[in-house]
Amino acid sequence: MGYRFATLALALLAAAPALAQTKSADEPGPMTIDAEHIEGVSEIEFTARGNAEIKRDELSIFGDVLRYNAEFGRIEGDGGVRMQQGVDRLFGPHLLYNSLDDTGTFEQPGFLMQRALPAHGGAEHMEFLGKDKYRFRNATFTTCSPAKEDWRLEAAEIELDYEAEEGKAKSPRMR
């Protein structure tokens, strides 16, 4: 019961500035934080533990522990982290993400991109390079169905830029 009240209070605190002024199309909506336990310092920094969830617009992040710093837009997740960003889904043990400029890192991520041509794979390390731009290190990538993987690209590095509609691979190998 207590954490639901905290979630409501946090949502209202985040929404208050948006209610006071007209929101433009480029401004993010209010952020909501939900968890079994939430603790924080004023309106600046929160730690959510136990079935933690942070949502804003098309971004949802789930994890055992999530930390959010409103001043810098920084989100850190530990333990069973799952991220949905628009149609892309990623999962792994540790996430550092800047919600202000869509940059950050994800350790040992698996990914499922549900674009016009769906793709999935995994990597040792992932970097968010801005909106719809990703870099994967020691990665695999395929557009095949998980049940019938006819081919798979393995590479030391894969860069995907969905805005420019291009991808690059270093030291690629097809399997």
Short mmCIF file of N, CA and C in Angstrom, two decimals, residues 67-169:
data_model
loop_
_atom_site.label_atom_id
_atom_site.label_comp_id
_atom_site.label_asym_id
_atom_site.label_seq_id
_atom_site.Cartn_x
_atom_site.Cartn_y
_atom_site.Cartn_z
N ARG A 67 17.72 3.04 -10.20
CA ARG A 67 18.04 4.34 -9.62
C ARG A 67 17.80 5.40 -10.69
N TYR A 68 17.20 6.52 -10.28
CA TYR A 68 16.92 7.59 -11.24
C TYR A 68 17.37 8.92 -10.67
N ASN A 69 18.14 9.67 -11.46
CA ASN A 69 18.58 11.00 -11.11
C ASN A 69 17.92 11.97 -12.08
N ALA A 70 16.96 12.75 -11.59
CA ALA A 70 16.18 13.66 -12.44
C ALA A 70 17.03 14.79 -13.01
N GLU A 71 18.00 15.26 -12.24
CA GLU A 71 18.83 16.38 -12.68
C GLU A 71 19.60 16.04 -13.95
N PHE A 72 20.14 14.82 -14.03
CA PHE A 72 20.95 14.41 -15.18
C PHE A 72 20.22 13.44 -16.10
N GLY A 73 18.99 13.04 -15.75
CA GLY A 73 18.23 12.10 -16.58
C GLY A 73 18.80 10.70 -16.57
N ARG A 74 19.63 10.40 -15.59
CA ARG A 74 20.35 9.12 -15.54
C ARG A 74 19.51 8.03 -14.87
N ILE A 75 19.43 6.89 -15.54
CA ILE A 75 18.75 5.71 -14.99
C ILE A 75 19.77 4.59 -14.92
N GLU A 76 19.88 3.95 -13.76
CA GLU A 76 20.76 2.80 -13.59
C GLU A 76 19.91 1.63 -13.13
N GLY A 77 20.11 0.48 -13.75
CA GLY A 77 19.35 -0.71 -13.39
C GLY A 77 20.26 -1.88 -13.11
N ASP A 78 19.91 -2.65 -12.08
CA ASP A 78 20.66 -3.86 -11.71
C ASP A 78 19.70 -5.01 -11.48
N GLY A 79 20.09 -6.18 -11.95
CA GLY A 79 19.33 -7.40 -11.68
C GLY A 79 18.12 -7.58 -12.57
N GLY A 80 18.23 -8.46 -13.55
CA GLY A 80 17.10 -8.77 -14.41
C GLY A 80 16.50 -7.56 -15.09
N VAL A 81 17.34 -6.70 -15.64
CA VAL A 81 16.87 -5.46 -16.25
C VAL A 81 16.25 -5.75 -17.62
N ARG A 82 15.07 -5.19 -17.82
CA ARG A 82 14.38 -5.28 -19.11
C ARG A 82 14.02 -3.86 -19.52
N MET A 83 14.25 -3.57 -20.78
CA MET A 83 13.99 -2.22 -21.29
C MET A 83 13.18 -2.32 -22.57
N GLN A 84 12.13 -1.53 -22.63
CA GLN A 84 11.37 -1.41 -23.87
C GLN A 84 11.43 0.05 -24.28
N GLN A 85 11.95 0.28 -25.47
CA GLN A 85 12.09 1.64 -26.00
C GLN A 85 11.40 1.65 -27.36
N GLY A 86 10.18 2.15 -27.39
CA GLY A 86 9.39 2.07 -28.60
C GLY A 86 9.10 0.61 -28.90
N VAL A 87 9.54 0.14 -30.06
CA VAL A 87 9.31 -1.26 -30.44
C VAL A 87 10.51 -2.15 -30.13
N ASP A 88 11.59 -1.60 -29.60
CA ASP A 88 12.78 -2.37 -29.28
C ASP A 88 12.72 -2.89 -27.84
N ARG A 89 13.14 -4.15 -27.66
CA ARG A 89 13.17 -4.76 -26.33
C ARG A 89 14.57 -5.28 -26.06
N LEU A 90 15.10 -4.93 -24.88
CA LEU A 90 16.44 -5.35 -24.50
C LEU A 90 16.39 -5.89 -23.08
N PHE A 91 17.30 -6.80 -22.77
CA PHE A 91 17.33 -7.37 -21.43
C PHE A 91 18.75 -7.78 -21.09
N GLY A 92 19.12 -7.61 -19.81
CA GLY A 92 20.46 -7.95 -19.35
C GLY A 92 20.61 -7.64 -17.88
N PRO A 93 21.82 -7.84 -17.32
CA PRO A 93 22.01 -7.68 -15.88
C PRO A 93 22.24 -6.25 -15.39
N HIS A 94 22.79 -5.36 -16.26
CA HIS A 94 23.14 -4.01 -15.78
C HIS A 94 22.97 -2.98 -16.89
N LEU A 95 22.29 -1.88 -16.56
CA LEU A 95 22.00 -0.81 -17.52
C LEU A 95 22.40 0.53 -16.94
N LEU A 96 23.04 1.37 -17.75
CA LEU A 96 23.24 2.79 -17.47
C LEU A 96 22.66 3.53 -18.66
N TYR A 97 21.69 4.41 -18.42
CA TYR A 97 20.99 5.05 -19.53
C TYR A 97 20.70 6.50 -19.20
N ASN A 98 20.95 7.38 -20.17
CA ASN A 98 20.63 8.80 -20.01
C ASN A 98 19.37 9.08 -20.81
N SER A 99 18.28 9.35 -20.12
CA SER A 99 16.99 9.56 -20.77
C SER A 99 16.90 10.93 -21.47
N LEU A 100 17.86 11.82 -21.23
CA LEU A 100 17.84 13.14 -21.87
C LEU A 100 18.38 13.10 -23.29
N ASP A 101 19.38 12.24 -23.54
CA ASP A 101 19.97 12.19 -24.89
C ASP A 101 20.04 10.78 -25.47
N ASP A 102 19.36 9.82 -24.85
CA ASP A 102 19.31 8.44 -25.35
C ASP A 102 20.70 7.83 -25.52
N THR A 103 21.57 8.05 -24.55
CA THR A 103 22.90 7.44 -24.57
C THR A 103 23.05 6.56 -23.34
N GLY A 104 24.03 5.65 -23.38
CA GLY A 104 24.28 4.81 -22.23
C GLY A 104 24.88 3.48 -22.64
N THR A 105 24.87 2.53 -21.69
CA THR A 105 25.43 1.21 -21.92
C THR A 105 24.53 0.14 -21.30
N PHE A 106 24.63 -1.06 -21.85
CA PHE A 106 23.89 -2.23 -21.33
C PHE A 106 24.88 -3.39 -21.36
N GLU A 107 25.07 -4.06 -20.24
CA GLU A 107 25.99 -5.19 -20.17
C GLU A 107 25.27 -6.48 -20.53
N GLN A 108 25.92 -7.29 -21.35
CA GLN A 108 25.45 -8.61 -21.78
C GLN A 108 23.98 -8.60 -22.20
N PRO A 109 23.62 -7.69 -23.11
CA PRO A 109 22.21 -7.62 -23.48
C PRO A 109 21.80 -8.66 -24.52
N GLY A 110 20.58 -9.10 -24.39
CA GLY A 110 19.88 -9.76 -25.47
C GLY A 110 18.96 -8.71 -26.04
N PHE A 111 18.62 -8.80 -27.32
CA PHE A 111 17.76 -7.77 -27.88
C PHE A 111 16.80 -8.36 -28.91
N LEU A 112 15.67 -7.68 -29.02
CA LEU A 112 14.64 -8.01 -30.01
C LEU A 112 14.17 -6.68 -30.57
N MET A 113 14.46 -6.45 -31.85
CA MET A 113 14.07 -5.22 -32.52
C MET A 113 12.85 -5.53 -33.38
N GLN A 114 11.72 -4.94 -33.08
CA GLN A 114 10.47 -5.21 -33.80
C GLN A 114 10.20 -4.11 -34.82
N ARG A 115 11.12 -3.91 -35.71
CA ARG A 115 11.00 -2.89 -36.76
C ARG A 115 10.33 -3.52 -37.98
N ALA A 116 10.38 -2.82 -39.13
CA ALA A 116 9.80 -3.35 -40.37
C ALA A 116 10.40 -4.72 -40.69
N LEU A 117 11.70 -4.90 -40.40
CA LEU A 117 12.37 -6.18 -40.53
C LEU A 117 12.84 -6.58 -39.13
N PRO A 118 12.07 -7.41 -38.43
CA PRO A 118 12.43 -7.78 -37.06
C PRO A 118 13.79 -8.47 -36.99
N ALA A 119 14.52 -8.22 -35.91
CA ALA A 119 15.84 -8.81 -35.71
C ALA A 119 16.02 -9.13 -34.23
N HIS A 120 16.94 -10.06 -33.96
CA HIS A 120 17.26 -10.37 -32.57
C HIS A 120 18.71 -10.81 -32.48
N GLY A 121 19.25 -10.82 -31.26
CA GLY A 121 20.63 -11.24 -31.06
C GLY A 121 21.07 -10.95 -29.64
N GLY A 122 22.37 -10.88 -29.46
CA GLY A 122 22.93 -10.63 -28.15
C GLY A 122 24.34 -10.07 -28.29
N ALA A 123 24.90 -9.60 -27.18
CA ALA A 123 26.23 -9.01 -27.20
C ALA A 123 26.85 -9.06 -25.81
N GLU A 124 28.16 -8.88 -25.76
CA GLU A 124 28.83 -8.74 -24.46
C GLU A 124 28.57 -7.35 -23.88
N HIS A 125 28.47 -6.37 -24.77
CA HIS A 125 28.33 -4.97 -24.34
C HIS A 125 27.57 -4.20 -25.41
N MET A 126 26.75 -3.27 -24.98
CA MET A 126 25.97 -2.45 -25.91
C MET A 126 26.08 -0.99 -25.53
N GLU A 127 26.13 -0.13 -26.54
CA GLU A 127 26.12 1.31 -26.31
C GLU A 127 24.91 1.92 -27.01
N PHE A 128 24.21 2.80 -26.32
CA PHE A 128 23.17 3.63 -26.92
C PHE A 128 23.87 4.89 -27.41
N LEU A 129 23.77 5.19 -28.69
CA LEU A 129 24.50 6.31 -29.28
C LEU A 129 23.60 7.49 -29.62
N GLY A 130 22.38 7.47 -29.16
CA GLY A 130 21.39 8.48 -29.50
C GLY A 130 20.13 7.79 -29.96
N LYS A 131 19.13 8.56 -30.30
CA LYS A 131 17.85 7.98 -30.70
C LYS A 131 18.02 7.04 -31.90
N ASP A 132 17.59 5.79 -31.73
CA ASP A 132 17.60 4.76 -32.78
C ASP A 132 18.99 4.41 -33.29
N LYS A 133 20.03 4.62 -32.47
CA LYS A 133 21.40 4.28 -32.86
C LYS A 133 22.03 3.42 -31.76
N TYR A 134 22.59 2.26 -32.18
CA TYR A 134 23.14 1.31 -31.23
C TYR A 134 24.49 0.79 -31.71
N ARG A 135 25.37 0.44 -30.77
CA ARG A 135 26.62 -0.26 -31.07
C ARG A 135 26.70 -1.48 -30.14
N PHE A 136 26.93 -2.65 -30.74
CA PHE A 136 27.06 -3.90 -29.99
C PHE A 136 28.48 -4.43 -30.16
N ARG A 137 29.09 -4.90 -29.08
CA ARG A 137 30.44 -5.47 -29.14
C ARG A 137 30.36 -6.97 -28.89
N ASN A 138 31.16 -7.72 -29.68
CA ASN A 138 31.14 -9.19 -29.62
C ASN A 138 29.70 -9.66 -29.67
N ALA A 139 29.09 -9.44 -30.83
CA ALA A 139 27.65 -9.57 -30.95
C ALA A 139 27.23 -10.60 -32.00
N THR A 140 25.98 -11.02 -31.86
CA THR A 140 25.31 -11.83 -32.87
C THR A 140 24.06 -11.07 -33.30
N PHE A 141 23.64 -11.29 -34.56
CA PHE A 141 22.50 -10.58 -35.11
C PHE A 141 21.89 -11.43 -36.21
N THR A 142 20.57 -11.53 -36.22
CA THR A 142 19.87 -12.23 -37.29
C THR A 142 18.45 -11.68 -37.44
N THR A 143 17.91 -11.83 -38.64
CA THR A 143 16.51 -11.49 -38.88
C THR A 143 15.66 -12.75 -39.00
N CYS A 144 16.28 -13.91 -38.77
CA CYS A 144 15.55 -15.18 -38.83
C CYS A 144 14.66 -15.35 -37.60
N SER A 145 13.68 -16.19 -37.73
CA SER A 145 12.83 -16.55 -36.59
C SER A 145 13.68 -17.28 -35.56
N PRO A 146 13.47 -17.03 -34.26
CA PRO A 146 14.24 -17.75 -33.24
C PRO A 146 14.09 -19.27 -33.35
N ALA A 147 12.95 -19.73 -33.84
CA ALA A 147 12.71 -21.17 -33.97
C ALA A 147 13.45 -21.76 -35.17
N LYS A 148 13.78 -20.95 -36.15
CA LYS A 148 14.44 -21.44 -37.37
C LYS A 148 15.49 -20.43 -37.81
N GLU A 149 16.65 -20.49 -37.18
CA GLU A 149 17.72 -19.55 -37.46
C GLU A 149 18.59 -20.08 -38.60
N ASP A 150 18.28 -19.67 -39.83
CA ASP A 150 19.01 -20.11 -41.01
C ASP A 150 20.39 -19.45 -41.13
N TRP A 151 20.52 -18.24 -40.64
CA TRP A 151 21.79 -17.55 -40.68
C TRP A 151 21.93 -16.65 -39.45
N ARG A 152 23.18 -16.34 -39.14
CA ARG A 152 23.47 -15.45 -38.01
C ARG A 152 24.78 -14.73 -38.31
N LEU A 153 24.77 -13.42 -38.11
CA LEU A 153 25.98 -12.62 -38.25
C LEU A 153 26.65 -12.54 -36.89
N GLU A 154 27.93 -12.87 -36.84
CA GLU A 154 28.74 -12.70 -35.63
C GLU A 154 29.80 -11.66 -35.96
N ALA A 155 30.01 -10.72 -35.06
CA ALA A 155 30.98 -9.66 -35.35
C ALA A 155 31.59 -9.11 -34.07
N ALA A 156 32.81 -8.58 -34.21
CA ALA A 156 33.46 -7.91 -33.09
C ALA A 156 32.67 -6.66 -32.70
N GLU A 157 32.04 -6.04 -33.72
CA GLU A 157 31.25 -4.84 -33.45
C GLU A 157 30.17 -4.71 -34.53
N ILE A 158 28.97 -4.38 -34.09
CA ILE A 158 27.86 -4.12 -35.01
C ILE A 158 27.27 -2.77 -34.64
N GLU A 159 27.15 -1.88 -35.62
CA GLU A 159 26.49 -0.59 -35.41
C GLU A 159 25.20 -0.57 -36.21
N LEU A 160 24.12 -0.19 -35.56
CA LEU A 160 22.82 -0.06 -36.22
C LEU A 160 22.36 1.38 -36.09
N ASP A 161 21.97 1.97 -37.20
CA ASP A 161 21.42 3.32 -37.23
C ASP A 161 20.09 3.24 -37.96
N TYR A 162 19.01 3.12 -37.19
CA TYR A 162 17.69 2.97 -37.80
C TYR A 162 17.21 4.26 -38.46
N GLU A 163 17.70 5.39 -38.03
CA GLU A 163 17.31 6.66 -38.65
C GLU A 163 17.90 6.76 -40.07
N ALA A 164 19.17 6.39 -40.22
CA ALA A 164 19.83 6.41 -41.53
C ALA A 164 19.56 5.13 -42.31
N GLU A 165 18.93 4.15 -41.67
CA GLU A 165 18.64 2.85 -42.26
C GLU A 165 19.90 2.15 -42.75
N GLU A 166 20.91 2.09 -41.85
CA GLU A 166 22.14 1.39 -42.22
C GLU A 166 22.72 0.65 -41.03
N GLY A 167 23.52 -0.35 -41.35
CA GLY A 167 24.22 -1.11 -40.34
C GLY A 167 25.64 -1.38 -40.80
N LYS A 168 26.56 -1.48 -39.86
CA LYS A 168 27.97 -1.74 -40.16
C LYS A 168 28.45 -2.83 -39.21
N ALA A 169 29.38 -3.65 -39.70
CA ALA A 169 29.96 -4.69 -38.85
C ALA A 169 31.47 -4.70 -39.01
#
